[in-house]
mmCIF file of C-alpha atoms and ligand atoms in Angstrom:
data_model
loop_
_atom_site.group_PDB
_atom_site.id
_atom_site.type_symbol
_atom_site.label_atom_id
_atom_site.label_comp_id
_atom_site.label_asym_id
_atom_site.label_seq_id
_atom_site.Cartn_x
_atom_site.Cartn_y
_atom_site.Cartn_z
ATOM 1 C CA MET A 1 9.032 -3.362 -18.457
ATOM 2 C CA ALA A 2 11.335 -4.653 -20.871
ATOM 3 C CA ASN A 3 15.299 -4.280 -19.944
ATOM 4 C CA SER A 4 15.584 -0.640 -19.633
ATOM 5 C CA PRO A 5 17.904 1.209 -21.450
ATOM 6 C CA ILE A 6 21.519 2.375 -19.969
ATOM 7 C CA LEU A 7 21.965 5.972 -21.013
ATOM 8 C CA SER A 8 24.779 8.297 -20.867
ATOM 9 C CA PRO A 9 24.078 11.901 -19.422
ATOM 10 C CA THR A 10 22.779 14.393 -21.382
ATOM 11 C CA ASP A 11 20.586 17.573 -21.359
ATOM 12 C CA GLY A 12 17.977 15.440 -22.846
ATOM 13 C CA THR A 13 18.264 12.048 -20.864
ATOM 14 C CA LEU A 14 18.589 13.831 -17.653
ATOM 15 C CA ASN A 15 15.223 15.471 -18.294
ATOM 16 C CA ALA A 16 13.777 12.286 -19.190
ATOM 17 C CA ALA A 17 15.310 11.000 -15.822
ATOM 18 C CA VAL A 18 13.394 13.871 -13.841
ATOM 19 C CA GLN A 19 10.106 13.431 -15.582
ATOM 20 C CA ALA A 20 10.145 9.504 -14.918
ATOM 21 C CA LEU A 21 10.962 10.488 -11.118
ATOM 22 C CA ARG A 22 8.312 13.252 -11.130
ATOM 23 C CA SER A 23 5.783 10.580 -12.531
ATOM 24 C CA GLY A 24 6.633 7.858 -9.639
ATOM 25 C CA ALA A 25 8.830 5.768 -11.677
ATOM 26 C CA LEU A 26 12.233 4.260 -10.371
ATOM 27 C CA VAL A 27 15.689 5.730 -11.918
ATOM 28 C CA ALA A 28 18.874 4.186 -11.311
ATOM 29 C CA PHE A 29 21.763 6.579 -11.094
ATOM 30 C CA PRO A 30 25.618 6.949 -9.941
ATOM 31 C CA THR A 31 26.753 8.350 -7.048
ATOM 32 C CA GLU A 32 30.281 8.309 -5.829
ATOM 33 C CA THR A 33 29.309 5.471 -3.099
ATOM 34 C CA VAL A 34 27.204 2.893 -5.044
ATOM 35 C CA TYR A 35 24.530 3.289 -7.780
ATOM 36 C CA GLY A 36 21.057 4.034 -5.998
ATOM 37 C CA LEU A 37 17.726 2.873 -7.263
ATOM 38 C CA GLY A 38 16.176 6.359 -7.161
ATOM 39 C CA ALA A 39 12.445 7.562 -6.227
ATOM 40 C CA ASP A 40 10.889 10.811 -5.421
ATOM 41 C CA ALA A 41 11.021 10.573 -1.563
ATOM 42 C CA THR A 42 8.052 12.770 -1.105
ATOM 43 C CA ASP A 43 5.844 9.732 -2.947
ATOM 44 C CA GLU A 44 4.710 7.285 -0.828
ATOM 45 C CA THR A 45 3.742 5.001 -3.727
ATOM 46 C CA ALA A 46 7.054 5.538 -5.643
ATOM 47 C CA VAL A 47 8.912 4.540 -2.426
ATOM 48 C CA ALA A 48 6.913 1.476 -2.409
ATOM 49 C CA ARG A 49 7.996 0.611 -5.665
ATOM 50 C CA ILE A 50 11.703 0.915 -4.434
ATOM 51 C CA PHE A 51 10.841 -1.967 -1.953
ATOM 52 C CA GLU A 52 8.963 -3.940 -4.035
ATOM 53 C CA ALA A 53 11.789 -3.831 -6.913
ATOM 54 C CA LYS A 54 14.359 -4.738 -4.252
ATOM 55 C CA GLY A 55 12.544 -7.687 -2.813
ATOM 56 C CA ARG A 56 13.213 -6.641 0.734
ATOM 57 C CA PRO A 57 11.542 -8.418 3.496
ATOM 58 C CA ARG A 58 11.424 -5.519 5.359
ATOM 59 C CA PHE A 59 10.942 -1.844 5.121
ATOM 60 C CA ASN A 60 14.261 0.027 6.591
ATOM 61 C CA PRO A 61 14.131 3.353 6.522
ATOM 62 C CA LEU A 62 15.999 5.253 3.224
ATOM 63 C CA ILE A 63 18.768 7.857 2.829
ATOM 64 C CA SER A 64 17.014 11.089 0.835
ATOM 65 C CA HIS A 65 19.483 12.680 -1.621
ATOM 66 C CA VAL A 66 19.467 16.009 -2.125
ATOM 67 C CA ALA A 67 21.715 18.691 -4.147
ATOM 68 C CA ASP A 68 22.931 20.670 -1.568
ATOM 69 C CA ALA A 69 23.280 21.448 2.226
ATOM 70 C CA GLN A 70 20.595 24.472 2.150
ATOM 71 C CA SER A 71 18.038 21.503 0.580
ATOM 72 C CA ALA A 72 19.016 19.186 3.573
ATOM 73 C CA PHE A 73 18.641 22.043 6.121
ATOM 74 C CA SER A 74 14.596 22.797 4.877
ATOM 75 C CA LEU A 75 13.953 19.116 5.531
ATOM 76 C CA GLY A 76 15.539 18.356 8.744
ATOM 77 C CA ASP A 77 16.218 19.879 12.017
ATOM 78 C CA PHE A 78 20.160 20.351 11.923
ATOM 79 C CA SER A 79 21.767 21.515 15.318
ATOM 80 C CA PRO A 80 24.558 23.779 15.024
ATOM 81 C CA VAL A 81 27.283 21.043 15.519
ATOM 82 C CA ALA A 82 25.423 18.947 12.657
ATOM 83 C CA LYS A 83 25.571 22.008 10.311
ATOM 84 C CA VAL A 84 29.044 21.920 10.973
ATOM 85 C CA VAL A 85 29.278 18.175 9.974
ATOM 86 C CA ALA A 86 27.101 18.817 7.115
ATOM 87 C CA GLU A 87 29.206 21.724 5.745
ATOM 88 C CA ARG A 88 32.749 19.796 6.122
ATOM 89 C CA PHE A 89 31.462 16.693 4.515
ATOM 90 C CA TRP A 90 28.910 17.579 1.986
ATOM 91 C CA PRO A 91 29.353 16.854 -0.777
ATOM 92 C CA GLY A 92 30.264 13.474 0.049
ATOM 93 C CA PRO A 93 30.078 10.119 1.444
ATOM 94 C CA LEU A 94 28.168 10.838 4.564
ATOM 95 C CA SER A 95 24.485 10.339 5.549
ATOM 96 C CA ILE A 96 23.227 12.521 8.256
ATOM 97 C CA VAL A 97 20.263 11.601 10.455
ATOM 98 C CA VAL A 98 18.182 14.183 11.851
ATOM 99 C CA LYS A 99 14.707 14.978 13.236
ATOM 100 C CA ARG A 100 11.938 15.833 10.486
ATOM 101 C CA VAL A 101 10.949 19.699 10.481
ATOM 102 C CA THR A 102 7.262 20.141 10.945
ATOM 103 C CA ASP A 103 5.724 19.457 7.591
ATOM 104 C CA CYS A 104 8.604 17.859 6.309
ATOM 105 C CA PRO A 105 7.514 16.853 2.771
ATOM 106 C CA ILE A 106 9.338 13.280 2.923
ATOM 107 C CA ALA A 107 6.905 10.596 2.903
ATOM 108 C CA TRP A 108 6.583 8.269 5.860
ATOM 109 C CA LEU A 109 7.659 5.269 4.170
ATOM 110 C CA THR A 110 11.174 6.532 3.165
ATOM 111 C CA SER A 111 12.023 7.026 6.918
ATOM 112 C CA ALA A 112 10.019 3.680 7.976
ATOM 113 C CA GLY A 113 7.873 5.450 9.978
ATOM 114 C CA LEU A 114 10.177 7.371 12.138
ATOM 115 C CA ASP A 115 10.321 10.759 13.198
ATOM 116 C CA SER A 116 14.010 11.360 11.957
ATOM 117 C CA ILE A 117 15.197 11.346 7.987
ATOM 118 C CA ALA A 118 18.590 10.643 7.016
ATOM 119 C CA LEU A 119 19.702 12.905 4.293
ATOM 120 C CA ARG A 120 22.822 12.958 1.970
ATOM 121 C CA VAL A 121 24.439 15.677 -0.476
ATOM 122 C CA PRO A 122 26.301 13.137 -3.074
ATOM 123 C CA ALA A 123 29.542 14.392 -4.753
ATOM 124 C CA HIS A 124 29.211 12.620 -8.088
ATOM 125 C CA PRO A 125 28.508 15.434 -10.697
ATOM 126 C CA LEU A 126 25.666 13.119 -12.277
ATOM 127 C CA ALA A 127 24.003 12.780 -9.296
ATOM 128 C CA HIS A 128 24.369 16.466 -8.263
ATOM 129 C CA ASP A 129 22.835 17.491 -11.880
ATOM 130 C CA LEU A 130 19.992 15.328 -11.598
ATOM 131 C CA LEU A 131 18.890 16.189 -8.130
ATOM 132 C CA ALA A 132 19.556 19.721 -8.812
ATOM 133 C CA ARG A 133 16.831 19.325 -11.785
ATOM 134 C CA ALA A 134 14.444 16.891 -9.838
ATOM 135 C CA ASP A 135 14.444 19.896 -7.173
ATOM 136 C CA ARG A 136 12.763 17.393 -4.538
ATOM 137 C CA PRO A 137 14.651 14.846 -2.166
ATOM 138 C CA ILE A 138 15.328 11.658 -4.185
ATOM 139 C CA ALA A 139 15.277 8.259 -1.866
ATOM 140 C CA ALA A 140 18.141 5.834 -3.014
ATOM 141 C CA PRO A 141 18.992 2.558 -1.809
ATOM 142 C CA SER A 142 21.635 0.722 -3.187
ATOM 143 C CA ALA A 143 20.532 -0.535 -6.747
ATOM 144 C CA ASN A 144 20.547 -4.051 -6.036
ATOM 145 C CA ARG A 145 17.708 -6.928 -5.281
ATOM 146 C CA SER A 146 17.651 -7.491 -1.832
ATOM 147 C CA GLY A 147 20.563 -9.806 -0.197
ATOM 148 C CA ARG A 148 23.154 -8.962 -3.197
ATOM 149 C CA ILE A 149 25.903 -6.865 -3.707
ATOM 150 C CA SER A 150 25.503 -3.416 -4.048
ATOM 151 C CA PRO A 151 26.257 -2.429 -7.824
ATOM 152 C CA THR A 152 29.205 0.155 -8.829
ATOM 153 C CA GLN A 153 28.566 0.145 -12.193
ATOM 154 C CA ALA A 154 25.556 0.636 -14.721
ATOM 155 C CA GLU A 155 25.980 -2.820 -16.032
ATOM 156 C CA HIS A 156 25.286 -4.073 -12.272
ATOM 157 C CA VAL A 157 22.175 -2.406 -11.998
ATOM 158 C CA ALA A 158 20.989 -3.637 -15.511
ATOM 159 C CA SER A 159 21.746 -7.451 -14.797
ATOM 160 C CA GLU A 160 20.109 -6.717 -11.235
ATOM 161 C CA LEU A 161 17.183 -4.380 -11.611
ATOM 162 C CA GLY A 162 17.138 -3.879 -15.472
ATOM 163 C CA ASP A 163 13.477 -4.966 -15.931
ATOM 164 C CA ARG A 164 12.238 -2.668 -12.859
ATOM 165 C CA VAL A 165 13.391 0.720 -13.398
ATOM 166 C CA GLU A 166 12.515 3.069 -16.449
ATOM 167 C CA MET A 167 16.216 3.921 -17.214
ATOM 168 C CA ILE A 168 19.702 3.438 -15.888
ATOM 169 C CA LEU A 169 21.932 6.625 -15.677
ATOM 170 C CA ASP A 170 25.559 5.665 -16.497
ATOM 171 C CA GLY A 171 28.022 7.648 -14.527
ATOM 172 C CA GLY A 172 30.939 5.166 -14.897
ATOM 173 C CA PRO A 173 32.430 3.163 -12.205
ATOM 174 C CA CYS A 174 31.814 4.331 -8.672
ATOM 175 C CA THR A 175 34.839 5.946 -7.231
ATOM 176 C CA VAL A 176 34.261 4.984 -3.475
ATOM 177 C CA GLY A 177 32.443 1.602 -3.949
ATOM 178 C CA ILE A 178 30.907 1.112 -0.686
ATOM 179 C CA GLU A 179 27.823 2.675 0.669
ATOM 180 C CA SER A 180 27.846 6.227 2.904
ATOM 181 C CA THR A 181 28.924 6.259 6.578
ATOM 182 C CA VAL A 182 25.745 7.034 8.438
ATOM 183 C CA VAL A 183 25.904 9.398 11.422
ATOM 184 C CA ASP A 184 22.652 9.934 13.673
ATOM 185 C CA LEU A 185 22.976 13.431 14.986
ATOM 186 C CA SER A 186 19.476 13.816 16.034
ATOM 187 C CA GLY A 187 19.884 13.211 19.615
ATOM 188 C CA SER A 188 22.208 14.719 22.399
ATOM 189 C CA SER A 189 25.081 12.296 21.796
ATOM 190 C CA PRO A 190 25.829 11.203 18.070
ATOM 191 C CA VAL A 191 26.093 7.858 17.136
ATOM 192 C CA LEU A 192 27.588 6.139 14.371
ATOM 193 C CA LEU A 193 25.319 3.672 12.665
ATOM 194 C CA ARG A 194 27.188 2.367 9.907
ATOM 195 C CA LEU A 195 30.906 2.705 8.652
ATOM 196 C CA GLY A 196 32.077 4.112 5.327
ATOM 197 C CA ALA A 197 34.264 6.468 3.706
ATOM 198 C CA VAL A 198 34.031 9.057 5.950
ATOM 199 C CA THR A 199 35.922 7.345 9.176
ATOM 200 C CA ARG A 200 35.008 7.471 12.620
ATOM 201 C CA GLU A 201 38.265 9.813 13.470
ATOM 202 C CA MET A 202 37.059 12.242 10.952
ATOM 203 C CA LEU A 203 33.879 12.538 12.466
ATOM 204 C CA THR A 204 34.922 12.581 16.187
ATOM 205 C CA GLU A 205 37.033 15.497 15.234
ATOM 206 C CA ILE A 206 33.896 17.592 15.217
ATOM 207 C CA VAL A 207 31.479 15.981 17.308
ATOM 208 C CA GLY A 208 33.610 14.142 19.599
ATOM 209 C CA PRO A 209 33.187 10.374 20.822
ATOM 210 C CA LEU A 210 30.492 8.658 19.101
ATOM 211 C CA ARG A 211 28.232 6.024 20.256
ATOM 212 C CA GLU A 212 27.474 2.857 19.208
ATOM 213 C CA PRO A 213 23.800 1.694 17.908
ATOM 214 C CA ALA A 214 21.955 0.395 20.929
ATOM 215 C CA VAL A 215 22.117 -3.112 19.637
ATOM 216 C CA GLY A 216 24.276 -4.555 16.595
ATOM 217 C CA GLY A 217 27.790 -2.960 15.978
ATOM 218 C CA PRO A 218 27.923 -0.282 13.300
ATOM 219 C CA LEU A 219 28.149 -2.867 10.454
ATOM 220 C CA ALA A 220 25.133 -4.857 11.881
ATOM 221 C CA SER A 221 22.993 -5.467 8.740
ATOM 222 C CA PRO A 222 20.453 -2.531 8.050
ATOM 223 C CA GLY A 223 17.490 -5.099 8.814
ATOM 224 C CA MET A 224 18.820 -5.750 12.008
ATOM 225 C CA MET A 225 18.217 -1.753 13.425
ATOM 226 C CA THR A 226 16.055 -2.169 16.568
ATOM 227 C CA SER A 227 14.693 1.420 15.997
ATOM 228 C CA HIS A 228 11.509 1.608 14.427
ATOM 229 C CA TYR A 229 7.954 3.156 14.538
ATOM 230 C CA ALA A 230 5.985 1.728 17.034
ATOM 231 C CA PRO A 231 2.431 2.894 17.711
ATOM 232 C CA ASP A 232 1.466 4.088 20.866
ATOM 233 C CA CYS A 233 -1.813 2.142 21.082
ATOM 234 C CA PRO A 234 -1.818 -1.779 21.199
ATOM 235 C CA VAL A 235 -2.202 -3.216 17.999
ATOM 236 C CA ARG A 236 -3.922 -6.602 17.738
ATOM 237 C CA LEU A 237 -3.336 -8.460 14.229
ATOM 238 C CA ASP A 238 -5.396 -10.802 11.738
ATOM 239 C CA VAL A 239 -8.558 -9.132 12.816
ATOM 240 C CA ALA A 240 -11.691 -10.084 10.515
ATOM 241 C CA LYS A 241 -13.950 -8.066 12.720
ATOM 242 C CA PRO A 242 -13.118 -5.340 15.131
ATOM 243 C CA ILE A 243 -14.427 -5.113 18.710
ATOM 244 C CA PRO A 244 -16.498 -1.895 19.679
ATOM 245 C CA GLY A 245 -13.698 0.787 20.585
ATOM 246 C CA GLU A 246 -11.026 -0.772 18.464
ATOM 247 C CA ALA A 247 -9.915 1.268 15.410
ATOM 248 C CA TYR A 248 -9.752 -0.753 12.318
ATOM 249 C CA LEU A 249 -6.903 -0.900 9.827
ATOM 250 C CA GLY A 250 -8.482 -3.203 7.232
ATOM 251 C CA PHE A 251 -7.204 -4.957 3.599
ATOM 252 C CA GLY A 252 -9.693 -4.208 1.019
ATOM 253 C CA PRO A 253 -13.271 -3.373 1.039
ATOM 254 C CA VAL A 254 -14.044 -2.161 4.747
ATOM 255 C CA PRO A 255 -17.365 -1.058 6.190
ATOM 256 C CA ALA A 256 -17.415 2.959 5.876
ATOM 257 C CA GLY A 257 -16.881 4.199 9.799
ATOM 258 C CA GLU A 258 -15.253 6.307 12.085
ATOM 259 C CA ASN A 259 -11.545 5.352 12.825
ATOM 260 C CA THR A 260 -11.867 2.810 10.163
ATOM 261 C CA LEU A 261 -9.316 2.789 7.325
ATOM 262 C CA SER A 262 -8.361 0.410 4.396
ATOM 263 C CA LEU A 263 -4.648 -0.084 3.684
ATOM 264 C CA SER A 264 -5.854 -0.588 -0.211
ATOM 265 C CA VAL A 265 -9.534 -1.075 -1.096
ATOM 266 C CA SER A 266 -8.694 -3.068 -4.001
ATOM 267 C CA GLY A 267 -6.199 -5.431 -2.131
ATOM 268 C CA ASP A 268 -2.969 -3.938 -4.166
ATOM 269 C CA LEU A 269 0.126 -4.568 -1.885
ATOM 270 C CA VAL A 270 2.226 -1.374 -3.345
ATOM 271 C CA GLU A 271 -0.628 0.818 -2.651
ATOM 272 C CA ALA A 272 -0.869 -0.805 0.862
ATOM 273 C CA ALA A 273 2.915 -0.346 1.541
ATOM 274 C CA ALA A 274 2.537 3.156 0.680
ATOM 275 C CA ASN A 275 -0.232 3.533 3.115
ATOM 276 C CA LEU A 276 1.272 1.673 6.067
ATOM 277 C CA PHE A 277 3.076 4.234 8.110
ATOM 278 C CA GLN A 278 0.576 7.105 7.172
ATOM 279 C CA MET A 279 -2.709 5.159 8.423
ATOM 280 C CA LEU A 280 -1.013 3.477 11.759
ATOM 281 C CA ARG A 281 -0.349 7.198 12.832
ATOM 282 C CA THR A 282 -3.467 8.580 11.675
ATOM 283 C CA LEU A 283 -5.446 5.732 13.878
ATOM 284 C CA ASP A 284 -2.872 5.795 16.591
ATOM 285 C CA HIS A 285 -3.391 9.338 16.895
ATOM 286 C CA SER A 286 -7.350 9.064 17.134
ATOM 287 C CA ALA A 287 -9.393 9.025 20.330
ATOM 288 C CA ILE A 288 -9.054 5.332 20.382
ATOM 289 C CA ASN A 289 -6.937 3.073 22.569
ATOM 290 C CA ALA A 290 -6.255 0.016 20.380
ATOM 291 C CA ILE A 291 -5.828 -1.007 16.765
ATOM 292 C CA ALA A 292 -6.668 -3.880 15.125
ATOM 293 C CA VAL A 293 -5.443 -4.768 11.778
ATOM 294 C CA ALA A 294 -7.057 -7.251 9.027
ATOM 295 C CA PRO A 295 -4.906 -9.995 7.884
ATOM 296 C CA VAL A 296 -2.356 -8.785 4.960
ATOM 297 C CA PRO A 297 -1.565 -11.779 2.311
ATOM 298 C CA GLN A 298 2.633 -12.570 2.657
ATOM 299 C CA HIS A 299 3.594 -12.607 -0.997
ATOM 300 C CA GLY A 300 5.411 -9.198 -2.737
ATOM 301 C CA LEU A 301 5.292 -6.450 -0.572
ATOM 302 C CA GLY A 302 3.313 -8.575 2.381
ATOM 303 C CA ALA A 303 6.120 -10.161 3.724
ATOM 304 C CA ALA A 304 7.676 -6.213 4.707
ATOM 305 C CA ILE A 305 3.843 -5.183 5.889
ATOM 306 C CA ASN A 306 3.505 -8.237 8.105
ATOM 307 C CA ASP A 307 6.995 -7.622 9.482
ATOM 308 C CA ARG A 308 6.289 -4.329 10.374
ATOM 309 C CA LEU A 309 2.829 -5.128 11.752
ATOM 310 C CA HIS A 310 4.145 -7.814 14.150
ATOM 311 C CA ARG A 311 6.712 -5.718 15.424
ATOM 312 C CA ALA A 312 3.974 -2.894 15.933
ATOM 313 C CA ALA A 313 2.095 -5.606 18.027
ATOM 314 C CA ALA A 314 5.077 -7.092 19.584
ATOM 315 C CA ASP A 315 6.640 -3.576 20.922
ATOM 316 C CA ARG A 316 5.114 -2.918 24.096
HETATM 317 P P1 LIG B 401 20.583 2.498 2.201
HETATM 318 O O1 LIG B 401 19.665 3.652 1.995
HETATM 319 O O2 LIG B 401 19.919 1.380 2.035
HETATM 320 O O3 LIG B 401 21.758 2.825 2.162
HETATM 321 O O4 LIG B 401 20.622 2.588 4.046
HETATM 322 C C1 LIG B 401 20.000 3.303 4.845
HETATM 323 C C2 LIG B 401 20.667 3.126 6.088
HETATM 324 O O5 LIG B 401 20.470 4.314 6.952
HETATM 325 C C3 LIG B 401 19.732 2.346 7.097
HETATM 326 O O6 LIG B 401 19.877 0.893 6.965
HETATM 327 C C4 LIG B 401 19.630 3.279 8.424
HETATM 328 O O7 LIG B 401 21.051 2.315 8.961
HETATM 329 C C5 LIG B 401 20.241 4.455 7.708
HETATM 330 N N1 LIG B 401 19.018 5.250 8.405
HETATM 331 C C6 LIG B 401 18.372 5.874 7.164
HETATM 332 N N2 LIG B 401 17.321 6.529 7.867
HETATM 333 C C7 LIG B 401 17.335 6.421 9.214
HETATM 334 C C8 LIG B 401 16.954 6.829 10.484
HETATM 335 N N3 LIG B 401 15.582 8.030 10.017
HETATM 336 N N4 LIG B 401 16.973 6.600 11.551
HETATM 337 C C9 LIG B 401 18.200 5.823 11.690
HETATM 338 N N5 LIG B 401 18.852 5.236 10.556
HETATM 339 C C10 LIG B 401 18.717 5.591 9.419
HETATM 340 MG MG1 LIG B 402 22.096 -1.701 -0.035
#
């Protein structure tokens, strides 16, 4: 892709952005916090492209953006208190982690395989317009390459990811300029996962005292998060041939058989990333007691796939 255009918001450019998102492409757009690298949150492959474009060595759960609180309430299980928090701070720079509802359409890769999802209703008018037109959750981490500073102007996105996105919607400089506060309201006691413009004090007024994440402070880097999806079954890595009784998660062509799946028959790492969590879950729920996994190449998205597989294998 050549360097993508920076576009001012018009009826035409917003419709083009929605078309691009619906076809699985990436669109950068402004929010009040930072510019987001957006993809259809319900499309596993589109979300895999986010990780590929960012060059992130790990899959961390992404925030899904929606136009209004009602849309969020249809995707996640909000307690009465969580609803009060949502209504107090949305639209605004707060992301709320809740459990998925049954049949939640958000892709497993968006939540890095977790049963919980992070949701936010941004306050930026352009973001709101885009999300309302898209009429589906849009996953959007900051629109920078992994390890770089978050972009707060369209030009920053162009220099970081200009060749990776379909278009960059220009909404001027971001007013907040730091990432959203993240609060986990999925359990019995609220946890402050990341600090942002919505402060601890503002949240405590509504939910009471907030716990710190189990490991690492609230400002610990996202990749350091310890909570992640791990299958119940033992996982064995770098297996060319499973032993009888093992389910097999291959890469490339695999023999047809029960409890045998391939992350990508053609050896495509984007496809493999898109399938990873879904397939692990499918095999984990099969009537089998171990999962053998084929070697996955370490280049490109392979690094993030292998990182997750190693955690799944180690996590007992
Ligand atoms: P980003 O989308 O890059 O701004 O950052 C997303 C951050 O939100 C992650 O690093 C997590 O801290 C948090 N997050 C998103 N989804 C979840 C989830 N399901 N459970 C816990 N934390 C989450
Ligand atoms: Mg970031």
